[in-house]
PDB file of C-alpha atoms in Angstrom:
ATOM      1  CA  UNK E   1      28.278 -54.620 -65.583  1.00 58.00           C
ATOM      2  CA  UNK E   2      24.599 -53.469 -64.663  1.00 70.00           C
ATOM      3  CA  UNK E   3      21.882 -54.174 -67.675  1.00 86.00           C
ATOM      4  CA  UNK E   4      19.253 -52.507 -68.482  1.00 96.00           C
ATOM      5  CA  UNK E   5      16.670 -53.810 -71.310  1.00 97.00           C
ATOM      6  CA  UNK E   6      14.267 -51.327 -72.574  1.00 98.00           C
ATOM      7  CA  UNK E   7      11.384 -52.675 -74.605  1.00 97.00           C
ATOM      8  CA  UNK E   8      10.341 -51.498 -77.780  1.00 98.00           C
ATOM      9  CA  UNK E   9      12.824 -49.981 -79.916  1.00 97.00           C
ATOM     10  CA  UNK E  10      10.003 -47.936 -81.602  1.00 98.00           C
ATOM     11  CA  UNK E  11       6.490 -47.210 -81.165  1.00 98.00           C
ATOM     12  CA  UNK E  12       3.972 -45.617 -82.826  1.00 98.00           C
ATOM     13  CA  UNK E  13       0.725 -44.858 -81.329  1.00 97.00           C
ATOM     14  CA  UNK E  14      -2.291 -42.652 -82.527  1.00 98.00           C
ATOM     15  CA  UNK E  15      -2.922 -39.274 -80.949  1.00 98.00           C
ATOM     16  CA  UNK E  16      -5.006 -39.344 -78.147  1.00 97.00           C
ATOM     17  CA  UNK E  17      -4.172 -43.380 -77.338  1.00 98.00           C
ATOM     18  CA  UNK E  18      -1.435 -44.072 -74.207  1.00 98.00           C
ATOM     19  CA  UNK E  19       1.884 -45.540 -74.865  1.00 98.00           C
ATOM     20  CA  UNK E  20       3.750 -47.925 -72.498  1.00 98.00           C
ATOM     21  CA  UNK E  21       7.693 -48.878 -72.667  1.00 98.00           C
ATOM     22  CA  UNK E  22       9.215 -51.007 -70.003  1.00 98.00           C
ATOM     23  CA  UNK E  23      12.089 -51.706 -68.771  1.00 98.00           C
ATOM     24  CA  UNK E  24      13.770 -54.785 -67.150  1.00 97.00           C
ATOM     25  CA  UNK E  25      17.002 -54.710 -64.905  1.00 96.00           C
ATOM     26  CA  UNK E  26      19.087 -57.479 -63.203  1.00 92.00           C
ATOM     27  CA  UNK E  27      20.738 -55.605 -60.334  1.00 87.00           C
ATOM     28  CA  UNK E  28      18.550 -55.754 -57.376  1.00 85.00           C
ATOM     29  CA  UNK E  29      19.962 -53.124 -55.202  1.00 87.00           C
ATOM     30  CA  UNK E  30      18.608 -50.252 -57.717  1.00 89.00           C
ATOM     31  CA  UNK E  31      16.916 -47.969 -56.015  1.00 90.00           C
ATOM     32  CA  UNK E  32      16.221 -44.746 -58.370  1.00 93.00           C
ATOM     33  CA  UNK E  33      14.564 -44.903 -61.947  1.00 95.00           C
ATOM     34  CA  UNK E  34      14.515 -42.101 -63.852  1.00 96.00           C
ATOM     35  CA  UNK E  35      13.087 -41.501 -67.286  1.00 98.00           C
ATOM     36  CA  UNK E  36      14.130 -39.040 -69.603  1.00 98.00           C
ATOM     37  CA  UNK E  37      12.534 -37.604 -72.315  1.00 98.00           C
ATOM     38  CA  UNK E  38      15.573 -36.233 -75.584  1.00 98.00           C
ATOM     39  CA  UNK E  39      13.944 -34.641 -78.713  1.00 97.00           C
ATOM     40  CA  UNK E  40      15.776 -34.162 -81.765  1.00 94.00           C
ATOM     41  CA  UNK E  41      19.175 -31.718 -81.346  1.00 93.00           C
ATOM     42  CA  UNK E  42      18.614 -31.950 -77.679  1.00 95.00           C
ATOM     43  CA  UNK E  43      19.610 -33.134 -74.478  1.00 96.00           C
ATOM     44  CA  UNK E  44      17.940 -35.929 -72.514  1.00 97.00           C
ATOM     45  CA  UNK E  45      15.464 -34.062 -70.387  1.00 97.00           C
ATOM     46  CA  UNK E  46      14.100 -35.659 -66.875  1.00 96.00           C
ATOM     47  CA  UNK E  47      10.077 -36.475 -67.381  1.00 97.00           C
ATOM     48  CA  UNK E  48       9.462 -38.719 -64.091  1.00 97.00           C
ATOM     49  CA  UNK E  49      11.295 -40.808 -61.977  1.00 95.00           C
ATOM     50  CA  UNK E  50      10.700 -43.115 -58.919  1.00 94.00           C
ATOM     51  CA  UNK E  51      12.336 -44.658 -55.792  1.00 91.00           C
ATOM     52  CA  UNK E  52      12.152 -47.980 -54.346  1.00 85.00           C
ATOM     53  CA  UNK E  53      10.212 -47.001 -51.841  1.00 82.00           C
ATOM     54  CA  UNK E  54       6.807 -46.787 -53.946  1.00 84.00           C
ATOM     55  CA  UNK E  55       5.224 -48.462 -56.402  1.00 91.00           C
ATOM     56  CA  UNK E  56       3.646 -45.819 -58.722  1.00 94.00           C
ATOM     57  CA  UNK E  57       4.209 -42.145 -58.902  1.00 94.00           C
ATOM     58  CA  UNK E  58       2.071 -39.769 -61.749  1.00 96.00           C
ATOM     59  CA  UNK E  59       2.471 -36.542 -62.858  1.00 95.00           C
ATOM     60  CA  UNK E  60      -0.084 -35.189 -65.127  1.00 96.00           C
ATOM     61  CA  UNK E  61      -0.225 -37.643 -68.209  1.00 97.00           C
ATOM     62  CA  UNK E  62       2.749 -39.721 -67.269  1.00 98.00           C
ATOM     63  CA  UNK E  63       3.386 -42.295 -64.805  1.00 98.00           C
ATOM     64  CA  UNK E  64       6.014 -44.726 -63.935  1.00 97.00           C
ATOM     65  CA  UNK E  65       4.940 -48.062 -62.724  1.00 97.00           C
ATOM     66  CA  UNK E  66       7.728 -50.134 -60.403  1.00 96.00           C
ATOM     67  CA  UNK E  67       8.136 -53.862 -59.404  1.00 94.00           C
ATOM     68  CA  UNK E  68      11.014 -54.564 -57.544  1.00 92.00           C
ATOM     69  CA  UNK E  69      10.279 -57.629 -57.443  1.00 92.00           C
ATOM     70  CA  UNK E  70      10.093 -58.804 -61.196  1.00 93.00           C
ATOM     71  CA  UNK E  71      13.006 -55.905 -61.617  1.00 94.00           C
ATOM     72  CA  UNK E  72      10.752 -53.885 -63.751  1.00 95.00           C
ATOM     73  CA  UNK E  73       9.464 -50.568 -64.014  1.00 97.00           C
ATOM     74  CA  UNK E  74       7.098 -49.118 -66.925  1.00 98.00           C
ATOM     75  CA  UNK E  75       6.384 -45.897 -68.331  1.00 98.00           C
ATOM     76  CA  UNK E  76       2.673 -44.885 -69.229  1.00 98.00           C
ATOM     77  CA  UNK E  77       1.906 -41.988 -71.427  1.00 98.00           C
ATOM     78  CA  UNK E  78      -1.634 -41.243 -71.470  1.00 97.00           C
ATOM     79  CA  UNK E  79      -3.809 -39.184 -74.171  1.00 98.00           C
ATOM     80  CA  UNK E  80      -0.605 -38.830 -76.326  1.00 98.00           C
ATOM     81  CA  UNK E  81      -0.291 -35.449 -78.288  1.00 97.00           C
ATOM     82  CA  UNK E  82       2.415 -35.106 -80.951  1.00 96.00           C
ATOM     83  CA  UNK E  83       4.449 -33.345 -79.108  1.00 96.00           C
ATOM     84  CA  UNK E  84       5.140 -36.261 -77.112  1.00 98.00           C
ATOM     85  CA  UNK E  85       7.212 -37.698 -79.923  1.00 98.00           C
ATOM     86  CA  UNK E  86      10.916 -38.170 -79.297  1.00 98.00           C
ATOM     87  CA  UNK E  87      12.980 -40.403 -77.539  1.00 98.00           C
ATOM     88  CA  UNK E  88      12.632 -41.969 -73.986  1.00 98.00           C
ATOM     89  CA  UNK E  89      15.363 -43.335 -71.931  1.00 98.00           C
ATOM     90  CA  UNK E  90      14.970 -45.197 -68.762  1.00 98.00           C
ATOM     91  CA  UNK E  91      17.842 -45.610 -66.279  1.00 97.00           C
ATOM     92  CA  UNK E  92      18.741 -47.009 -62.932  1.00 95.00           C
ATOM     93  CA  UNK E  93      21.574 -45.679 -60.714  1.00 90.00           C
ATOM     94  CA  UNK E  94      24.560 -48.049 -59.740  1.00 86.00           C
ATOM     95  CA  UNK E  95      26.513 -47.510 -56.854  1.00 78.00           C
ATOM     96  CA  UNK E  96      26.001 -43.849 -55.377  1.00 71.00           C
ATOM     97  CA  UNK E  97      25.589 -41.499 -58.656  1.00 82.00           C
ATOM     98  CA  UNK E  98      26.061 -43.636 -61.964  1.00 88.00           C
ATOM     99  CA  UNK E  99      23.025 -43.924 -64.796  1.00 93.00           C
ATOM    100  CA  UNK E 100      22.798 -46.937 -66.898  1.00 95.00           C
ATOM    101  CA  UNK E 101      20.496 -46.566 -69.251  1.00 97.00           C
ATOM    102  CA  UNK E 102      18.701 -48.448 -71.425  1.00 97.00           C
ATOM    103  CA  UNK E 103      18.700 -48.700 -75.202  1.00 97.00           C
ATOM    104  CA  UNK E 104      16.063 -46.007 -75.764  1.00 97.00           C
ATOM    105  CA  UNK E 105      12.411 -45.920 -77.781  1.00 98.00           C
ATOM    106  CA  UNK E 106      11.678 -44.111 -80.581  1.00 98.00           C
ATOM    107  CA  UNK E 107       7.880 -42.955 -79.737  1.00 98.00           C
ATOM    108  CA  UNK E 108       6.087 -41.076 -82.867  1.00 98.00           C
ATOM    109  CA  UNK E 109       2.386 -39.710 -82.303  1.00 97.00           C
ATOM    110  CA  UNK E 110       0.485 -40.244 -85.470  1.00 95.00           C
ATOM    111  CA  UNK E 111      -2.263 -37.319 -85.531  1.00 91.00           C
TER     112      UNK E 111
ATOM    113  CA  UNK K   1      16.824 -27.582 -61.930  1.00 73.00           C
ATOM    114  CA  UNK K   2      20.106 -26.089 -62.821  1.00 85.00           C
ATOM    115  CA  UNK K   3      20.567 -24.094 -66.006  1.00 93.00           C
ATOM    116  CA  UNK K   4      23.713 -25.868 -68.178  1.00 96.00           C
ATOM    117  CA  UNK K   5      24.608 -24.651 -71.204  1.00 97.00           C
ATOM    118  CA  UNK K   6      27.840 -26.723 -73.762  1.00 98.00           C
ATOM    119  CA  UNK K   7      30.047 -24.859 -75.655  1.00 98.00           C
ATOM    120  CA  UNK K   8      30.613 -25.532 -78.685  1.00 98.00           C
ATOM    121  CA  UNK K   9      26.743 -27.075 -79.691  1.00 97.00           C
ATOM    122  CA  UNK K  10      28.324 -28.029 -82.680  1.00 97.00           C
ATOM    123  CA  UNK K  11      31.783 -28.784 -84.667  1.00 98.00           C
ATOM    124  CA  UNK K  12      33.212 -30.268 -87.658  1.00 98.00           C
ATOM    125  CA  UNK K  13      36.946 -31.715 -87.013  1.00 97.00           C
ATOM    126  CA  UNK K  14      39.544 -33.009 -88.420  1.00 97.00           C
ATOM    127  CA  UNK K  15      41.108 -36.381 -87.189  1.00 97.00           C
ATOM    128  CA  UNK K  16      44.110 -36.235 -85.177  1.00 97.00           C
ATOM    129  CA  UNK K  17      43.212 -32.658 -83.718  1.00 98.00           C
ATOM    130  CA  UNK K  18      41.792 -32.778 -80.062  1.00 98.00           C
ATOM    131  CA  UNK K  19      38.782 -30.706 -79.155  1.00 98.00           C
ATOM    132  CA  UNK K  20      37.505 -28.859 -75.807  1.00 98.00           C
ATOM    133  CA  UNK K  21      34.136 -28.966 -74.834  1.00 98.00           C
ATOM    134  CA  UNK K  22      32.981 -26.280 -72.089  1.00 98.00           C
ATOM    135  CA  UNK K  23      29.942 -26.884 -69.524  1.00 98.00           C
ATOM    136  CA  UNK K  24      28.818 -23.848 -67.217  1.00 98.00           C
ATOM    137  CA  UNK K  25      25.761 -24.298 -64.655  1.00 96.00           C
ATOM    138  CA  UNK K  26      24.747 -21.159 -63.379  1.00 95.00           C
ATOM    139  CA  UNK K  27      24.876 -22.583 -59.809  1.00 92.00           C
ATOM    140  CA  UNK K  28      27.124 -24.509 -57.868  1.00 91.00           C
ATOM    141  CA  UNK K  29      26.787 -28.002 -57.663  1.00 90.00           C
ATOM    142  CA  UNK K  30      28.981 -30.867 -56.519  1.00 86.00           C
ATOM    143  CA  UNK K  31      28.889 -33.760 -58.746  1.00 86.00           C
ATOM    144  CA  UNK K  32      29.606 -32.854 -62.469  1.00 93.00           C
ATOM    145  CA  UNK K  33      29.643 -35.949 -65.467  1.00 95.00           C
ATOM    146  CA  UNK K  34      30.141 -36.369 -68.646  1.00 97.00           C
ATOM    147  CA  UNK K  35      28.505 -38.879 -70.797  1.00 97.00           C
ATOM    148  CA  UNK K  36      29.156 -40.148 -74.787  1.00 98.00           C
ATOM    149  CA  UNK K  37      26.129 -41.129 -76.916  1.00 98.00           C
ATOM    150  CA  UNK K  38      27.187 -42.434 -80.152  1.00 96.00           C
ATOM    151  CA  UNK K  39      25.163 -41.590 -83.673  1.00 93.00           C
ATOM    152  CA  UNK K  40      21.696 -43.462 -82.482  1.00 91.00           C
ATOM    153  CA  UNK K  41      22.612 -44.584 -79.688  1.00 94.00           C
ATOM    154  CA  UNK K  42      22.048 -44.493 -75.506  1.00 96.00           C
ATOM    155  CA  UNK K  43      23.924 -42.747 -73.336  1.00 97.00           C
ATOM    156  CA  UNK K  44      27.654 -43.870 -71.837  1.00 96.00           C
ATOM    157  CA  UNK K  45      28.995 -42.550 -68.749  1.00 95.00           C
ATOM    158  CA  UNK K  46      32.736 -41.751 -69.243  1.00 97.00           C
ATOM    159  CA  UNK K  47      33.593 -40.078 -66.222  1.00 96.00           C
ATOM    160  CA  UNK K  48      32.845 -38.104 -63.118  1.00 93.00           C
ATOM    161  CA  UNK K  49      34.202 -34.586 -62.626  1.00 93.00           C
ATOM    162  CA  UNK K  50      35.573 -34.442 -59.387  1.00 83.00           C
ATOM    163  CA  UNK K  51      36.278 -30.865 -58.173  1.00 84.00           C
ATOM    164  CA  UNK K  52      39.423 -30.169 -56.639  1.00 82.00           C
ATOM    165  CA  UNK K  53      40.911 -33.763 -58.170  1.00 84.00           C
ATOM    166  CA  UNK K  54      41.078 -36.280 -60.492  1.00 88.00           C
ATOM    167  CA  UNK K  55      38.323 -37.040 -62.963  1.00 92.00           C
ATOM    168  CA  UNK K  56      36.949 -40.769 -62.223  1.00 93.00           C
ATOM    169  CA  UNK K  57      36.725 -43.005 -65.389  1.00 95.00           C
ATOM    170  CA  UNK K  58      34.592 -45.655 -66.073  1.00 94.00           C
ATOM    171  CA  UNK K  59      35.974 -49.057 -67.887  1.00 94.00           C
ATOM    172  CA  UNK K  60      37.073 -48.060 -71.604  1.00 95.00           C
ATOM    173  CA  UNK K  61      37.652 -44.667 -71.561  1.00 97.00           C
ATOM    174  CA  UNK K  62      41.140 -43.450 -70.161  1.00 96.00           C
ATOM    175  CA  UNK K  63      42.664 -39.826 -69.187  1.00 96.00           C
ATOM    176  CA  UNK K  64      44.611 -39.604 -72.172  1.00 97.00           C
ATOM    177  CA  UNK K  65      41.745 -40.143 -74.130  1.00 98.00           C
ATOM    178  CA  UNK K  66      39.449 -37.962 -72.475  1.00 98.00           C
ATOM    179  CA  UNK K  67      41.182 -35.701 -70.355  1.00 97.00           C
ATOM    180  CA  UNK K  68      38.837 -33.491 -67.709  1.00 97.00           C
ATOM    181  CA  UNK K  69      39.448 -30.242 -65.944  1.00 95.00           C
ATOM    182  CA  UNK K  70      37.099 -29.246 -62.678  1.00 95.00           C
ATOM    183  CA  UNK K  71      38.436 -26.122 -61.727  1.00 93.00           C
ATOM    184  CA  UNK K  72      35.222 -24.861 -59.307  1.00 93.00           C
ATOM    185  CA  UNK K  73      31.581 -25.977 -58.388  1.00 93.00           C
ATOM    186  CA  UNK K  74      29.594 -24.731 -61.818  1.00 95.00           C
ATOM    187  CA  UNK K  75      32.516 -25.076 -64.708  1.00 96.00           C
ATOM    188  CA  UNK K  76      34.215 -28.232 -66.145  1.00 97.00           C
ATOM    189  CA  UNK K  77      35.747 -29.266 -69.526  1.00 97.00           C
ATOM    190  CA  UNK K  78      36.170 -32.451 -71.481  1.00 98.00           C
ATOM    191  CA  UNK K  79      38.956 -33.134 -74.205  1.00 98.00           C
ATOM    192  CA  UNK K  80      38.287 -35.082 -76.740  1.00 98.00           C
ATOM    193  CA  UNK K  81      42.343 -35.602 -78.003  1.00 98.00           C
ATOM    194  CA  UNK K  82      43.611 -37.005 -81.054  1.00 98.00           C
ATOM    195  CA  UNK K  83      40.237 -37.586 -82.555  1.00 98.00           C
ATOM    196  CA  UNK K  84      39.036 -40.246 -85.025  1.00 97.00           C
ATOM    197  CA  UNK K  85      36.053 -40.480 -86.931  1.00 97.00           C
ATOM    198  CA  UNK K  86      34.713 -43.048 -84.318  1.00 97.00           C
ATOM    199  CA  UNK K  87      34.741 -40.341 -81.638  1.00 98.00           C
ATOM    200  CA  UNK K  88      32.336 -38.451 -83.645  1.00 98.00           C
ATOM    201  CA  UNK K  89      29.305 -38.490 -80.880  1.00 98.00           C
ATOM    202  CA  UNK K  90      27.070 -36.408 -78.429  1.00 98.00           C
ATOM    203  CA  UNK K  91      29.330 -35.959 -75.669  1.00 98.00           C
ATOM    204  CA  UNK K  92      26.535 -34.251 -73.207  1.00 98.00           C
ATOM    205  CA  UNK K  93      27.908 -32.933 -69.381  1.00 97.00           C
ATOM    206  CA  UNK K  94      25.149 -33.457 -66.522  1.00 96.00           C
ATOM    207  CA  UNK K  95      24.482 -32.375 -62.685  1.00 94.00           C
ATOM    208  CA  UNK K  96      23.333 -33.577 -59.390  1.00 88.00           C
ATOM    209  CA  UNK K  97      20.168 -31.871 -58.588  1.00 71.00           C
ATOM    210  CA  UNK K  98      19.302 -30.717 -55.305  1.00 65.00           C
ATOM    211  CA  UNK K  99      16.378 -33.299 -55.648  1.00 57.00           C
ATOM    212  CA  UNK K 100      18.749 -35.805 -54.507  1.00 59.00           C
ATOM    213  CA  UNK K 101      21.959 -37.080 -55.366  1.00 67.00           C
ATOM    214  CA  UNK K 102      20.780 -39.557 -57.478  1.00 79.00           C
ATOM    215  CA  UNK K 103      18.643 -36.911 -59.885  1.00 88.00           C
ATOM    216  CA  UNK K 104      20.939 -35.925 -62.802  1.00 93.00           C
ATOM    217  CA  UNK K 105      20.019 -32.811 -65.199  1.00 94.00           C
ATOM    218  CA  UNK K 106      21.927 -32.649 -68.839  1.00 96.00           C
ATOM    219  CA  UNK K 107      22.790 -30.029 -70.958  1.00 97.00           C
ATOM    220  CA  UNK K 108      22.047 -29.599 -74.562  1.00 97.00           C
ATOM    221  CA  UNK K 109      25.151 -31.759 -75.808  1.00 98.00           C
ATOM    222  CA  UNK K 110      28.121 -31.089 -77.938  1.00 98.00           C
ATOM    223  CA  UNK K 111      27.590 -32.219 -81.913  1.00 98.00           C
ATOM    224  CA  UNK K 112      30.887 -33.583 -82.472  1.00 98.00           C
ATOM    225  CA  UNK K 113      32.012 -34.835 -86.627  1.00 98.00           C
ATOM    226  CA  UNK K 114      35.064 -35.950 -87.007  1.00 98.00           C
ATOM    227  CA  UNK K 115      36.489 -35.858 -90.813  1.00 97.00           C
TER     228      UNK K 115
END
């Protein structure tokens, strides 16, 4: 089935620096890319996403970054705050409606 | 986005006892799933909630397993039957937004222990 690789595991930045955490997928007719956002006792909560029709979309400090090309998209978190720390999943879709996801990063905000 | 709340958040089992897990939206949408994420893990889809039919299952998980009701447009319910401690998970029930059919929304998940 679909792959999705999701690079790093964990990452730990200091407040106020940006964090980055890409992701890398084989099946080239993904066309939606979603991140979500899941703190602790929670469910996975939608940050950004992006369709294959553009190459960048921002909102506020975050951004997704796509290259369909390389099959990669990125997501950059700019002047981090601690309450930025949790864990962020990116996905593709496959077929009409069905999320793979990727294996998830542990960010943590150091103040 | 749609508000989705689980019931139960939480629960403590014991194996061989089956368990239901409720997910209400408070509007109606059409596509309905349910996903499985395991102690540390990402997030499995097990199946879709089909409304007026049969739930559709992805490879490894099987009706008898996981059996799903879909009775209208904002309710649904997942079974988790004759449990073992390896079912103990996050099983966590999501929408289609009206963003696009792609866009999926998730509820607060279902703490599930099985003893």
């Amino acid at each position: 089935g679909e792959n999705v690789e999701q690079h790093p595991s964990t990452l730990s930045v200091q407040e106020g620096d940006s964090a980055v955490i890409k992701c890398t997928y084989s099946d080239s007719a993904s066309n939606y890319f979603p991140w979500y956002k899941q703190e602790l006792g929670k469910g996975p909560q939608l940050i950004i996403d992006i369709r294959s029709n553009v190459g960048e979309k921002k909102d506020q400090r975050i951004a997704v970054t796509l290259n369909k090309t390389a099959k990669h998209f990125s997501l950059h978190i700019t002047e981090t705050q601690p309450e930025d720390s949790a864990v962020y999943f990116c996905a593709i879709i496959q077929g009409a409606q069905k999320l793979v996801f990727g294996q998830g990063t542990r960010l943590t905000i150091n103040p | 986005s749609a508000v989705i709340s689980q019931k139960p958040s939480r629960d403590i089992c014991q194996r061989g006892t089956s368990l239901t897990i409720q997910c209400q939206v408070d509007s109606q949408v059409t596509m309905m799933f349910w996903y499985r994420q395991q102690p540390g893990q990402s997030l499995t889809l097990i199946a879709t909630a089909n409304q007026g039919s049969e739930a559709t299952y992805e490879s490894g998980f099987v009706i008898d397993k996981f059996p799903i009701s879909r009775p209208n447009l904002t309710f649904s319910t997942l079974t988790v039957s004759n449990m073992s401690p390896e079912d103990s998970s996050i099983y966590l029930c999501s929408v289609g937004g009206a963003g696009g059919q792609e866009t999926q929304y998730f509820g607060p998940g279902t703490r599930l222990l099985v003893l």
